[in-house]
Tab-separated table of C-alpha atoms and ligand atoms in Angstrom:
chain	number	residue	atom	x	y	z
Y	1	MET	CA	0.000	0.000	0.000
Y	2	SER	CA	1.121	3.579	-0.572
Y	3	VAL	CA	0.006	7.161	-1.120
Y	4	ILE	CA	0.695	8.536	-4.618
Y	5	ILE	CA	1.103	12.276	-5.107
Y	6	PHE	CA	1.266	13.974	-8.490
Y	7	ALA	CA	3.995	16.651	-8.323
Y	8	ASP	CA	3.694	18.924	-11.338
Y	9	GLN	CA	6.362	21.296	-12.507
Y	10	PHE	CA	6.771	24.525	-14.425
Y	11	GLN	CA	9.926	25.109	-16.449
Y	12	GLY	CA	11.801	22.356	-14.608
Y	13	LYS	CA	10.863	23.430	-11.089
Y	14	VAL	CA	8.317	21.615	-8.939
Y	15	LYS	CA	5.477	24.059	-8.288
Y	16	LYS	CA	4.894	25.360	-4.766
Y	17	SER	CA	1.316	24.061	-4.936
Y	18	ALA	CA	2.706	20.613	-5.802
Y	19	LEU	CA	5.061	20.746	-2.802
Y	20	GLU	CA	2.010	21.435	-0.635
Y	21	ALA	CA	0.327	18.357	-2.159
Y	22	VAL	CA	3.419	16.225	-1.499
Y	23	GLN	CA	3.545	17.394	2.119
Y	24	TYR	CA	-0.202	16.719	2.508
Y	25	GLY	CA	0.087	13.238	0.953
Y	26	ALA	CA	3.117	12.429	3.092
Y	27	LYS	CA	1.157	13.315	6.236
Y	28	ILE	CA	-1.602	10.891	5.190
Y	29	ALA	CA	1.043	8.233	4.476
Y	30	GLN	CA	2.550	8.805	7.897
Y	31	GLN	CA	-0.847	8.470	9.578
Y	32	LEU	CA	-1.525	5.239	7.679
Y	33	GLY	CA	2.025	3.918	8.185
Y	34	ILE	CA	2.666	3.512	4.440
Y	35	PRO	CA	5.163	5.165	2.024
Y	36	ALA	CA	4.503	8.395	0.117
Y	37	VAL	CA	5.496	8.129	-3.549
Y	38	ALA	CA	5.556	11.191	-5.809
Y	39	VAL	CA	5.002	11.031	-9.573
Y	40	ALA	CA	6.724	13.690	-11.696
Y	41	VAL	CA	6.639	14.154	-15.460
Y	42	GLY	CA	8.681	16.096	-17.999
Y	43	GLU	CA	12.265	17.293	-17.897
Y	44	ILE	CA	13.191	18.076	-14.286
Y	45	ASP	CA	16.571	18.155	-12.613
Y	46	GLY	CA	17.310	15.116	-10.397
Y	47	THR	CA	18.179	17.270	-7.364
Y	48	GLU	CA	14.822	19.018	-7.678
Y	49	LEU	CA	13.138	15.606	-7.534
Y	50	SER	CA	15.172	14.160	-4.657
Y	51	ALA	CA	14.367	17.360	-2.707
Y	52	LEU	CA	10.752	16.135	-2.577
Y	53	GLY	CA	12.087	14.026	0.296
Y	54	GLN	CA	12.159	17.241	2.331
Y	55	TYR	CA	8.369	17.252	2.085
Y	56	GLY	CA	7.999	13.599	3.048
Y	57	ALA	CA	8.180	11.629	-0.235
Y	58	SER	CA	10.333	8.511	0.097
Y	59	LYS	CA	10.458	7.841	-3.647
Y	60	VAL	CA	9.794	9.707	-6.903
Y	61	LEU	CA	8.660	7.944	-10.071
Y	62	HIS	CA	9.882	10.118	-12.932
Y	63	VAL	CA	8.651	9.987	-16.520
Y	64	ALA	CA	11.340	12.114	-18.196
Y	65	ASP	CA	9.462	12.712	-21.440
Y	66	GLY	CA	9.876	16.221	-22.870
Y	67	ARG	CA	6.367	16.059	-24.356
Y	68	LEU	CA	5.110	16.244	-20.762
Y	69	ASN	CA	6.825	19.506	-19.812
Y	70	GLU	CA	3.306	20.869	-20.133
Y	71	PRO	CA	1.328	18.074	-18.457
Y	72	GLU	CA	-1.122	16.669	-21.028
Y	73	ALA	CA	-4.073	15.514	-18.925
Y	74	GLY	CA	-4.858	12.309	-20.839
Y	75	ALA	CA	-1.260	11.083	-20.826
Y	76	VAL	CA	-0.700	12.016	-17.175
Y	77	THR	CA	-3.939	10.280	-16.143
Y	78	LYS	CA	-2.567	7.101	-17.718
Y	79	ILE	CA	0.826	7.554	-16.003
Y	80	VAL	CA	-0.696	8.114	-12.566
Y	81	ALA	CA	-3.072	5.153	-13.047
Y	82	GLU	CA	-0.069	2.935	-13.843
Y	83	ALA	CA	1.816	4.286	-10.830
Y	84	VAL	CA	-1.225	3.556	-8.650
Y	85	ALA	CA	-1.221	-0.056	-9.881
Y	86	LYS	CA	2.556	-0.436	-9.498
Y	87	GLU	CA	2.644	0.961	-5.965
Y	88	ASN	CA	-0.727	-0.481	-4.902
Y	89	ALA	CA	-1.833	3.012	-3.876
Y	90	SER	CA	-4.959	3.508	-1.803
Y	91	VAL	CA	-4.861	7.330	-1.668
Y	92	ILE	CA	-3.937	9.615	-4.574
Y	93	VAL	CA	-3.253	13.307	-3.988
Y	94	PHE	CA	-3.128	16.236	-6.419
Y	95	SER	CA	-2.894	19.970	-5.964
Y	96	HIS	CA	-6.200	21.650	-6.813
Y	97	ASN	CA	-4.228	23.707	-9.336
Y	98	PHE	CA	-4.668	23.899	-13.095
Y	99	ALA	CA	-3.193	20.425	-13.757
Y	100	GLY	CA	-4.893	18.752	-10.794
Y	101	ARG	CA	-8.288	20.137	-11.755
Y	102	SER	CA	-8.115	18.437	-15.148
Y	103	ILE	CA	-6.278	15.200	-14.249
Y	104	ALA	CA	-7.894	14.190	-10.932
Y	105	PRO	CA	-11.490	13.941	-12.286
Y	106	GLN	CA	-10.278	11.817	-15.230
Y	107	LEU	CA	-8.403	9.519	-12.850
Y	108	SER	CA	-11.453	9.337	-10.584
Y	109	ALA	CA	-13.586	8.103	-13.514
Y	110	ARG	CA	-10.886	5.709	-14.688
Y	111	LEU	CA	-10.293	4.120	-11.260
Y	112	LYS	CA	-13.911	4.465	-10.079
Y	113	ALA	CA	-12.434	6.219	-7.068
Y	114	GLY	CA	-14.226	8.729	-4.825
Y	115	PHE	CA	-12.810	12.226	-5.191
Y	116	VAL	CA	-12.841	15.315	-2.969
Y	117	ALA	CA	-11.827	18.455	-4.866
Y	118	GLY	CA	-10.237	21.370	-3.006
Y	119	ALA	CA	-9.484	19.892	0.425
Y	120	ILE	CA	-8.587	22.358	3.162
Y	121	GLY	CA	-8.009	19.831	5.954
Y	122	LEU	CA	-6.309	16.474	6.434
Y	123	PRO	CA	-8.630	13.446	6.404
Y	124	ASP	CA	-10.417	12.553	9.615
Y	125	TYR	CA	-10.236	8.774	10.042
Y	126	SER	CA	-12.541	8.571	13.065
Y	127	ALA	CA	-15.558	8.359	10.741
Y	128	GLY	CA	-13.885	6.582	7.816
Y	129	PHE	CA	-12.100	8.986	5.478
Y	130	VAL	CA	-13.687	12.404	5.828
Y	131	VAL	CA	-12.185	15.474	4.167
Y	132	LYS	CA	-13.090	19.110	4.779
Y	133	LYS	CA	-13.599	21.491	1.850
Y	134	ASN	CA	-15.168	24.872	1.130
Y	135	VAL	CA	-18.564	25.019	-0.576
Y	136	PHE	CA	-20.849	27.811	-1.809
Y	137	SER	CA	-17.934	30.040	-2.826
Y	138	GLY	CA	-16.310	29.783	0.582
Y	139	LYS	CA	-19.475	30.593	2.545
Y	140	ALA	CA	-19.685	27.153	4.170
Y	141	PHE	CA	-17.681	24.006	4.848
Y	142	ALA	CA	-18.558	20.457	3.884
Y	143	ASN	CA	-17.079	17.325	5.438
Y	144	VAL	CA	-17.099	14.782	2.634
Y	145	SER	CA	-16.710	11.072	3.224
Y	146	ILE	CA	-14.979	8.916	0.609
Y	147	THR	CA	-16.134	5.322	0.844
Y	148	THR	CA	-14.464	3.715	-2.202
Y	149	ASP	CA	-11.304	1.604	-1.758
Y	150	LYS	CA	-9.239	4.092	-3.719
Y	151	LYS	CA	-9.528	7.697	-2.643
Y	152	ILE	CA	-8.527	10.843	-4.532
Y	153	VAL	CA	-8.044	14.242	-2.901
Y	154	SER	CA	-6.965	17.526	-4.485
Y	155	VAL	CA	-5.527	20.055	-2.049
Y	156	MET	CA	-6.519	23.720	-2.252
Y	157	PRO	CA	-3.314	25.746	-2.893
Y	158	ASN	CA	-2.072	27.956	-0.044
Y	159	SER	CA	-4.141	26.075	2.554
Y	160	PHE	CA	-1.134	24.503	4.265
Y	161	SER	CA	2.165	26.245	4.949
Y	162	LEU	CA	5.264	24.385	3.867
Y	163	SER	CA	7.647	23.089	6.510
Y	164	PRO	CA	10.492	21.286	4.727
Y	165	GLY	CA	12.638	18.831	6.653
Y	166	SER	CA	15.966	17.314	5.690
Y	167	GLY	CA	14.948	14.096	3.865
Y	168	SER	CA	15.920	13.032	0.363
Y	169	ALA	CA	13.768	10.902	-1.949
Y	170	SER	CA	15.104	8.177	-4.234
Y	171	VAL	CA	14.371	8.867	-7.906
Y	172	GLU	CA	13.289	6.004	-10.170
Y	173	ALA	CA	12.823	6.279	-13.928
Y	174	PHE	CA	9.275	5.228	-14.751
Y	175	ALA	CA	8.359	3.967	-18.222
Y	176	ALA	CA	4.622	4.382	-18.535
Y	177	GLY	CA	4.311	2.912	-22.051
Y	178	LEU	CA	2.906	6.059	-23.659
Y	179	SER	CA	1.981	6.110	-27.317
Y	180	ASP	CA	1.262	9.089	-29.576
Y	181	ALA	CA	-2.459	8.325	-29.149
Y	182	ASP	CA	-2.161	9.294	-25.443
Y	183	PHE	CA	-1.320	12.871	-26.437
Y	184	LYS	CA	-4.648	14.269	-27.557
Y	185	ILE	CA	-3.908	17.906	-26.764
Y	186	LYS	CA	-0.800	19.728	-27.913
Y	187	THR	CA	0.392	22.883	-26.152
Y	188	VAL	CA	1.060	25.369	-28.916
Y	189	LYS	CA	2.423	28.263	-26.917
Y	190	VAL	CA	3.164	29.032	-23.270
Y	191	GLU	CA	3.105	32.708	-22.372
Y	192	THR	CA	4.897	33.928	-19.276
Y	193	VAL	CA	5.768	37.388	-18.104
Y	194	SER	CA	9.263	37.485	-16.679
Y	195	GLY	CA	9.557	38.494	-13.046
Y	196	GLU	CA	5.836	37.959	-12.425
Y	197	VAL	CA	4.799	35.962	-9.349
Y	198	PRO	CA	2.269	33.287	-10.441
Y	199	LEU	CA	-1.105	34.478	-9.136
Y	200	THR	CA	-2.447	31.220	-7.700
Y	201	GLU	CA	0.835	30.451	-5.902
Y	202	ALA	CA	1.448	33.950	-4.515
Y	203	GLU	CA	1.664	34.603	-0.778
Y	204	ILE	CA	0.705	38.248	-1.350
Y	205	VAL	CA	-1.683	39.565	-4.009
Y	206	VAL	CA	-2.235	43.236	-4.871
Y	207	SER	CA	-5.471	43.627	-6.790
Y	208	GLY	CA	-7.044	46.589	-8.566
Y	209	GLY	CA	-10.604	47.430	-9.566
Y	210	ARG	CA	-12.534	49.933	-11.615
Y	211	GLY	CA	-11.759	52.583	-8.999
Y	212	LEU	CA	-8.353	52.944	-10.667
Y	213	LYS	CA	-10.143	54.557	-13.626
Y	214	GLY	CA	-7.967	53.128	-16.424
Y	215	PRO	CA	-4.984	50.954	-17.397
Y	216	GLU	CA	-2.664	53.969	-17.412
Y	217	HIS	CA	-2.953	54.113	-13.602
Y	218	TRP	CA	-1.801	50.547	-12.937
Y	219	GLY	CA	1.732	51.719	-12.158
Y	220	ILE	CA	0.792	52.308	-8.493
Y	221	VAL	CA	-0.554	48.730	-8.219
Y	222	GLU	CA	2.562	47.287	-9.865
Y	223	ASP	CA	4.926	49.367	-7.713
Y	224	LEU	CA	3.260	48.155	-4.524
Y	225	ALA	CA	3.227	44.553	-5.797
Y	226	HIS	CA	6.887	44.733	-6.795
Y	227	THR	CA	7.864	46.192	-3.416
Y	228	LEU	CA	6.003	43.428	-1.576
Y	229	GLY	CA	7.091	40.612	-3.939
Y	230	ALA	CA	3.403	40.120	-4.728
Y	231	ALA	CA	1.364	38.978	-7.726
Y	232	THR	CA	-1.086	41.388	-9.345
Y	233	ALA	CA	-4.781	40.641	-9.826
Y	234	CYS	CA	-7.916	42.525	-10.849
Y	235	SER	CA	-11.700	42.500	-10.750
Y	236	ARG	CA	-13.666	41.128	-13.681
Y	237	PRO	CA	-14.740	44.416	-15.319
Y	238	VAL	CA	-11.110	45.467	-15.355
Y	239	ALA	CA	-10.165	42.343	-17.345
Y	240	ASP	CA	-13.316	42.586	-19.490
Y	241	SER	CA	-12.404	46.183	-20.401
Y	242	GLY	CA	-8.957	45.037	-21.490
Y	243	TRP	CA	-7.206	47.110	-18.813
Y	244	ARG	CA	-5.483	43.963	-17.531
Y	245	PRO	CA	-5.030	40.439	-18.960
Y	246	HIS	CA	-7.717	37.858	-18.223
Y	247	HIS	CA	-5.299	35.627	-16.310
Y	248	GLU	CA	-5.355	38.280	-13.537
Y	249	HIS	CA	-9.145	38.155	-13.085
Y	250	VAL	CA	-10.151	36.753	-9.674
Y	251	GLY	CA	-13.609	35.856	-8.432
Y	252	GLN	CA	-16.472	33.499	-9.098
Y	253	THR	CA	-15.745	33.400	-12.821
Y	254	GLY	CA	-11.982	33.909	-12.507
Y	255	PHE	CA	-9.199	32.448	-10.406
Y	256	THR	CA	-9.614	31.563	-6.748
Y	257	VAL	CA	-6.738	32.781	-4.593
Y	258	ARG	CA	-5.927	32.142	-0.928
Y	259	PRO	CA	-2.842	34.260	-0.238
Y	260	ASN	CA	-1.629	35.249	3.207
Y	261	LEU	CA	-2.350	38.864	2.273
Y	262	TYR	CA	-4.844	40.238	-0.296
Y	263	ILE	CA	-4.801	43.991	-0.879
Y	264	ALA	CA	-7.869	45.248	-2.772
Y	265	ILE	CA	-7.543	48.715	-4.304
Y	266	GLY	CA	-10.619	50.478	-5.716
Y	267	ILE	CA	-12.700	47.286	-5.716
Y	268	SER	CA	-16.263	47.491	-4.391
Y	269	GLY	CA	-16.376	43.937	-2.986
Y	270	ALA	CA	-19.263	42.432	-4.968
Y	271	ILE	CA	-20.202	38.923	-3.887
Y	272	GLN	CA	-18.865	37.481	-7.158
Y	273	HIS	CA	-15.462	39.057	-6.477
Y	274	LEU	CA	-15.403	37.929	-2.843
Y	275	ALA	CA	-16.115	34.352	-3.955
Y	276	GLY	CA	-12.586	34.147	-5.350
Y	277	VAL	CA	-10.677	35.891	-2.571
Y	278	ASN	CA	-12.474	35.337	0.735
Y	279	GLY	CA	-10.178	32.427	1.635
Y	280	SER	CA	-7.295	34.932	1.933
Y	281	LYS	CA	-5.809	34.933	5.413
Y	282	THR	CA	-5.668	38.733	5.754
Y	283	ILE	CA	-7.623	41.177	3.585
Y	284	VAL	CA	-6.739	44.870	3.324
Y	285	VAL	CA	-9.196	47.131	1.504
Y	286	ILE	CA	-8.412	50.581	0.147
Y	287	ASN	CA	-11.533	52.395	-1.063
Y	288	LYS	CA	-12.677	56.013	-0.981
Y	289	ASP	CA	-16.265	55.027	-0.185
Y	290	PRO	CA	-16.643	54.125	3.523
Y	291	GLU	CA	-19.838	52.219	2.617
Y	292	ALA	CA	-18.089	49.934	0.093
Y	293	PRO	CA	-19.219	46.357	0.859
Y	294	PHE	CA	-15.627	45.078	0.764
Y	295	PHE	CA	-14.972	46.711	4.175
Y	296	LYS	CA	-17.292	44.117	5.773
Y	297	ALA	CA	-14.940	41.341	4.607
Y	298	ALA	CA	-11.753	43.255	5.451
Y	299	ASP	CA	-9.352	42.673	8.320
Y	300	TYR	CA	-7.938	46.167	7.772
Y	301	GLY	CA	-9.560	49.004	5.856
Y	302	ILE	CA	-8.230	52.317	4.622
Y	303	VAL	CA	-10.860	54.866	3.588
Y	304	GLY	CA	-9.130	57.137	1.108
Y	305	ASP	CA	-8.252	57.929	-2.463
Y	306	ALA	CA	-6.132	55.121	-3.927
Y	307	PHE	CA	-4.004	57.626	-5.828
Y	308	GLU	CA	-2.904	59.176	-2.533
Y	309	VAL	CA	-2.911	56.119	-0.257
Y	310	VAL	CA	-1.163	53.516	-2.449
Y	311	PRO	CA	2.050	55.467	-3.238
Y	312	LYS	CA	2.342	56.323	0.474
Y	313	LEU	CA	1.871	52.670	1.401
Y	314	THR	CA	4.552	51.654	-1.128
Y	315	GLU	CA	6.970	54.229	0.297
Y	316	ALA	CA	6.258	53.020	3.836
Y	317	VAL	CA	6.936	49.395	2.835
Y	318	LYS	CA	10.188	50.434	1.110
Y	319	LYS	CA	11.280	52.319	4.236
Y	320	TYR	CA	10.375	49.362	6.460
Y	321	LYS	CA	12.334	46.958	4.264
Y	322	GLY	CA	15.283	49.379	4.300
I	1	FAD	P1	-16.987	48.861	-9.172
I	1	FAD	O1	-18.126	48.075	-8.664
I	1	FAD	O2	-17.256	49.922	-10.155
I	1	FAD	O3	-16.268	49.446	-7.890
I	1	FAD	C1	-15.213	50.362	-7.946
I	1	FAD	C2	-14.872	50.760	-6.514
I	1	FAD	O4	-13.780	51.655	-6.538
I	1	FAD	C3	-16.002	51.456	-5.763
I	1	FAD	O5	-16.233	50.787	-4.520
I	1	FAD	C4	-15.497	52.862	-5.542
I	1	FAD	O6	-15.905	53.409	-4.287
I	1	FAD	C5	-14.005	52.663	-5.564
I	1	FAD	N1	-13.231	53.843	-5.993
I	1	FAD	C6	-13.524	54.690	-6.985
I	1	FAD	N2	-12.540	55.624	-7.098
I	1	FAD	C7	-11.633	55.339	-6.136
I	1	FAD	C8	-10.412	55.937	-5.725
I	1	FAD	N3	-9.902	57.005	-6.368
I	1	FAD	N4	-9.756	55.397	-4.678
I	1	FAD	C9	-10.249	54.314	-4.023
I	1	FAD	N5	-11.396	53.713	-4.361
I	1	FAD	C10	-12.083	54.205	-5.410
I	1	FAD	N6	-16.504	40.392	-10.553
I	1	FAD	C11	-15.272	40.007	-10.212
I	1	FAD	O7	-14.449	40.813	-9.767
I	1	FAD	N7	-14.897	38.697	-10.381
I	1	FAD	C12	-15.744	37.761	-10.862
I	1	FAD	O8	-15.354	36.605	-11.016
I	1	FAD	C13	-17.055	38.152	-11.228
I	1	FAD	N8	-17.934	37.238	-11.703
I	1	FAD	C14	-19.229	37.645	-11.974
I	1	FAD	C15	-20.171	36.689	-12.371
I	1	FAD	C16	-21.473	37.070	-12.621
I	1	FAD	C17	-22.480	36.024	-13.053
I	1	FAD	C18	-21.852	38.431	-12.478
I	1	FAD	C19	-23.272	38.853	-12.714
I	1	FAD	C20	-20.936	39.367	-12.083
I	1	FAD	C21	-19.601	39.012	-11.842
I	1	FAD	N9	-18.643	39.948	-11.428
I	1	FAD	C22	-17.402	39.516	-11.066
I	1	FAD	C23	-18.935	41.390	-11.431
I	1	FAD	C24	-19.274	41.911	-10.039
I	1	FAD	O9	-20.655	41.744	-9.778
I	1	FAD	C25	-18.908	43.408	-9.923
I	1	FAD	O10	-19.601	44.099	-10.936
I	1	FAD	C26	-17.429	43.696	-10.047
I	1	FAD	O11	-16.698	42.896	-9.149
I	1	FAD	C27	-17.173	45.159	-9.754
I	1	FAD	O12	-15.837	45.462	-10.053
I	1	FAD	P2	-15.098	46.658	-9.307
I	1	FAD	O13	-15.250	46.498	-7.840
I	1	FAD	O14	-13.729	46.732	-9.876
I	1	FAD	O15	-15.880	47.938	-9.848
């Protein structure tokens, strides 16, 4: 028996969200007294893989196929299914990130395994295998019981802080017998912006809304984000108006983020926006309208004009950091 964890990568580095999944899976393995085995695909440095031992993996099965540098869901589903059979896995863990959201449901159907998407707590074994998750856009919790022999869990990013130890995992080449027919989707182009912190992995997010009046004013958001080492985000109308790219849009119809700190600038706090950010650990709202609904969800609020407040805040952070 074992726990299998899919550890996805980006440009040769294991993603932070995947490290969280490995740590989560390793804790389950520890509780069950069985090994935690990570599965990695694509071209990744061996030291990067053995470092998964720091998060509790005892072994890494590595499919070093360059076609998987962008994980193709169909092919990876097959790989993980074969790893599950090889290692006789009873629990399979993914991050609830982009890859996990597409691979885990396919694996669930293939293995006829119960699946909890977006776990925010470790399983409770006192009543079987019960996993806590958010429902209704973060307005409530559900404790979901998985009763099938094989159990799949995807872990909500940024729900567990990383605490690496000193272990080292053995790395084993894994031949999953892939054929061209397993690659049904081809990644044509990957666009990245250099220096940008990936939004869904960021510990701090600085987000702007329609209160900033236009794209030409985004410099104050970017300066604050840069000073804090934060990712930038925006409300939906801002992305819809073309002021910011759509991959920055957070909310019910955009990305869900759970950073340690979410700073909302000139955003009213509509329920559809809150749905994507209300899992943030600390929320700071800057808005000139004291009645803006976002203040009700805020831990700290600043009533003031963003064009005065934000540059001052950036200066204060710079001074603090020395
Ligand atoms: P506004 O509502 O126009 O608010 C601007 C705010 O800026 C105001 O509170 C104002 O007081 C403040 N302001 C103005 N000037 C300044 C200044 N100088 N300094 C400081 N503050 C200032 N929205 C999302 O964001 N994400 C979603 O995923 C999403 N999904 C949706 C799905 C559906 C089905 C629907 C119907 C709507 C959805 N929306 C979503 C839209 C949502 O309802 C709101 O319309 C939107 O969030 C408002 O964006 P905003 O706060 O940037 O703009």
